[in-house]
Amino acid sequence: MEDKNIVCKDCGKEFVFTAGEQEFFKEKGFENDPVRCPDCRRARKAERNNR
Ligand SMILES: [Zn+2]
């Protein structure tokens, strides 16, 4: 597996979806690539926890 560059859906910044993360996603049964960068993912998670 190779690292993938993905453009974040939220901020438009390019981030790397590493081979290790892809492996992790596969293990967890996620079929789709992430659409958000780690920063935006964290921000969304924090927002959810605030409610
Ligand atoms: Zn982002």
Tab-separated table of N, CA and C and ligand atoms in Angstrom:
chain	number	residue	atom	x	y	z
A	1	MET	N	0.837	-1.212	0.000
A	1	MET	CA	0.000	0.000	0.000
A	1	MET	C	0.869	1.259	0.000
A	2	GLU	N	0.363	2.286	-0.614
A	2	GLU	CA	1.134	3.527	-0.686
A	2	GLU	C	0.408	4.667	0.002
A	3	ASP	N	1.185	5.651	0.425
A	3	ASP	CA	0.579	6.850	0.986
A	3	ASP	C	-0.278	7.533	-0.068
A	4	LYS	N	-1.360	8.134	0.386
A	4	LYS	CA	-2.268	8.801	-0.548
A	4	LYS	C	-2.409	10.251	-0.147
A	5	ASN	N	-2.436	11.129	-1.125
A	5	ASN	CA	-2.729	12.523	-0.827
A	5	ASN	C	-4.215	12.766	-1.042
A	6	ILE	N	-4.851	13.318	-0.034
A	6	ILE	CA	-6.287	13.587	-0.114
A	6	ILE	C	-6.526	15.058	0.207
A	7	VAL	N	-7.438	15.672	-0.512
A	7	VAL	CA	-7.775	17.058	-0.228
A	7	VAL	C	-8.942	17.085	0.752
A	8	CYS	N	-8.742	17.777	1.862
A	8	CYS	CA	-9.758	17.836	2.908
A	8	CYS	C	-11.026	18.518	2.397
A	9	LYS	N	-12.142	17.895	2.718
A	9	LYS	CA	-13.441	18.386	2.298
A	9	LYS	C	-13.801	19.691	3.014
A	10	ASP	N	-13.335	19.831	4.241
A	10	ASP	CA	-13.703	20.988	5.042
A	10	ASP	C	-12.828	22.210	4.788
A	11	CYS	N	-11.501	22.033	4.839
A	11	CYS	CA	-10.622	23.196	4.735
A	11	CYS	C	-9.891	23.257	3.400
A	12	GLY	N	-9.998	22.211	2.580
A	12	GLY	CA	-9.368	22.237	1.268
A	12	GLY	C	-7.868	22.018	1.292
A	13	LYS	N	-7.357	21.678	2.451
A	13	LYS	CA	-5.932	21.441	2.588
A	13	LYS	C	-5.622	20.006	2.228
A	14	GLU	N	-4.450	19.812	1.620
A	14	GLU	CA	-4.067	18.456	1.278
A	14	GLU	C	-3.426	17.779	2.484
A	15	PHE	N	-3.820	16.535	2.727
A	15	PHE	CA	-3.185	15.793	3.813
A	15	PHE	C	-2.830	14.401	3.314
A	16	VAL	N	-1.961	13.730	4.064
A	16	VAL	CA	-1.509	12.404	3.662
A	16	VAL	C	-2.257	11.327	4.425
A	17	PHE	N	-2.847	10.426	3.682
A	17	PHE	CA	-3.460	9.233	4.254
A	17	PHE	C	-2.397	8.145	4.116
A	18	THR	N	-1.701	7.893	5.202
A	18	THR	CA	-0.539	7.018	5.110
A	18	THR	C	-0.928	5.553	4.956
A	19	ALA	N	0.025	4.769	4.489
A	19	ALA	CA	-0.203	3.338	4.320
A	19	ALA	C	-0.624	2.712	5.650
A	20	GLY	N	-0.011	3.161	6.732
A	20	GLY	CA	-0.354	2.637	8.048
A	20	GLY	C	-1.785	2.941	8.431
A	21	GLU	N	-2.227	4.148	8.118
A	21	GLU	CA	-3.611	4.527	8.421
A	21	GLU	C	-4.592	3.752	7.545
A	22	GLN	N	-4.192	3.530	6.301
A	22	GLN	CA	-5.058	2.758	5.407
A	22	GLN	C	-5.237	1.348	5.946
A	23	GLU	N	-4.150	0.812	6.455
A	23	GLU	CA	-4.183	-0.518	7.054
A	23	GLU	C	-5.149	-0.529	8.240
A	24	PHE	N	-5.042	0.508	9.072
A	24	PHE	CA	-5.892	0.654	10.249
A	24	PHE	C	-7.366	0.762	9.848
A	25	PHE	N	-7.625	1.554	8.828
A	25	PHE	CA	-8.998	1.718	8.341
A	25	PHE	C	-9.566	0.387	7.871
A	26	LYS	N	-8.746	-0.356	7.147
A	26	LYS	CA	-9.185	-1.630	6.623
A	26	LYS	C	-9.512	-2.593	7.768
A	27	GLU	N	-8.645	-2.571	8.770
A	27	GLU	CA	-8.844	-3.419	9.928
A	27	GLU	C	-10.170	-3.115	10.621
A	28	LYS	N	-10.497	-1.825	10.657
A	28	LYS	CA	-11.718	-1.393	11.331
A	28	LYS	C	-12.952	-1.609	10.471
A	29	GLY	N	-12.732	-2.005	9.220
A	29	GLY	CA	-13.842	-2.269	8.336
A	29	GLY	C	-14.385	-1.048	7.617
A	30	PHE	N	-13.623	0.062	7.660
A	30	PHE	CA	-14.050	1.254	6.926
A	30	PHE	C	-13.683	1.084	5.464
A	31	GLU	N	-14.656	1.235	4.607
A	31	GLU	CA	-14.368	1.035	3.186
A	31	GLU	C	-14.011	2.319	2.481
A	32	ASN	N	-14.386	3.438	3.072
A	32	ASN	CA	-14.130	4.712	2.403
A	32	ASN	C	-12.885	5.397	2.950
A	33	ASP	N	-12.223	6.125	2.082
A	33	ASP	CA	-11.093	6.926	2.522
A	33	ASP	C	-11.612	8.084	3.361
A	34	PRO	N	-10.783	8.578	4.264
A	34	PRO	CA	-11.214	9.750	5.028
A	34	PRO	C	-11.351	10.954	4.099
A	35	VAL	N	-12.283	11.834	4.407
A	35	VAL	CA	-12.482	13.006	3.552
A	35	VAL	C	-11.974	14.271	4.228
A	36	ARG	N	-11.613	14.149	5.494
A	36	ARG	CA	-11.148	15.330	6.234
A	36	ARG	C	-9.750	15.118	6.771
A	37	CYS	N	-9.006	16.215	6.879
A	37	CYS	CA	-7.667	16.137	7.437
A	37	CYS	C	-7.750	15.884	8.946
A	38	PRO	N	-6.667	15.424	9.532
A	38	PRO	CA	-6.689	15.128	10.981
A	38	PRO	C	-7.146	16.331	11.815
A	39	ASP	N	-6.756	17.523	11.425
A	39	ASP	CA	-7.156	18.723	12.169
A	39	ASP	C	-8.668	18.878	12.192
A	40	CYS	N	-9.284	18.757	11.028
A	40	CYS	CA	-10.735	18.920	10.943
A	40	CYS	C	-11.455	17.770	11.631
A	41	ARG	N	-10.873	16.589	11.537
A	41	ARG	CA	-11.480	15.445	12.221
A	41	ARG	C	-11.494	15.694	13.726
A	42	ARG	N	-10.362	16.186	14.216
A	42	ARG	CA	-10.249	16.468	15.642
A	42	ARG	C	-11.238	17.559	16.038
A	43	ALA	N	-11.331	18.579	15.218
A	43	ALA	CA	-12.226	19.695	15.510
A	43	ALA	C	-13.673	19.221	15.580
A	44	ARG	N	-14.033	18.363	14.650
A	44	ARG	CA	-15.414	17.860	14.636
A	44	ARG	C	-15.699	16.992	15.853
A	45	LYS	N	-14.713	16.201	16.230
A	45	LYS	CA	-14.869	15.344	17.383
A	45	LYS	C	-15.045	16.185	18.646
A	46	ALA	N	-14.215	17.218	18.758
A	46	ALA	CA	-14.279	18.102	19.921
A	46	ALA	C	-15.637	18.789	19.983
A	47	GLU	N	-16.140	19.153	18.808
A	47	GLU	CA	-17.431	19.835	18.747
A	47	GLU	C	-18.536	18.903	19.240
A	48	ARG	N	-18.460	17.659	18.797
A	48	ARG	CA	-19.466	16.687	19.221
A	48	ARG	C	-19.440	16.483	20.724
A	49	ASN	N	-18.224	16.460	21.275
A	49	ASN	CA	-18.104	16.220	22.707
A	49	ASN	C	-18.602	17.399	23.538
A	50	ASN	N	-18.672	18.553	22.922
A	50	ASN	CA	-19.110	19.741	23.654
A	50	ASN	C	-20.626	19.791	23.811
A	51	ARG	N	-21.306	18.997	22.985
A	51	ARG	CA	-22.751	19.065	23.052
A	51	ARG	C	-23.357	18.120	24.066
B	1	ZN	ZN	-9.230	20.060	7.022
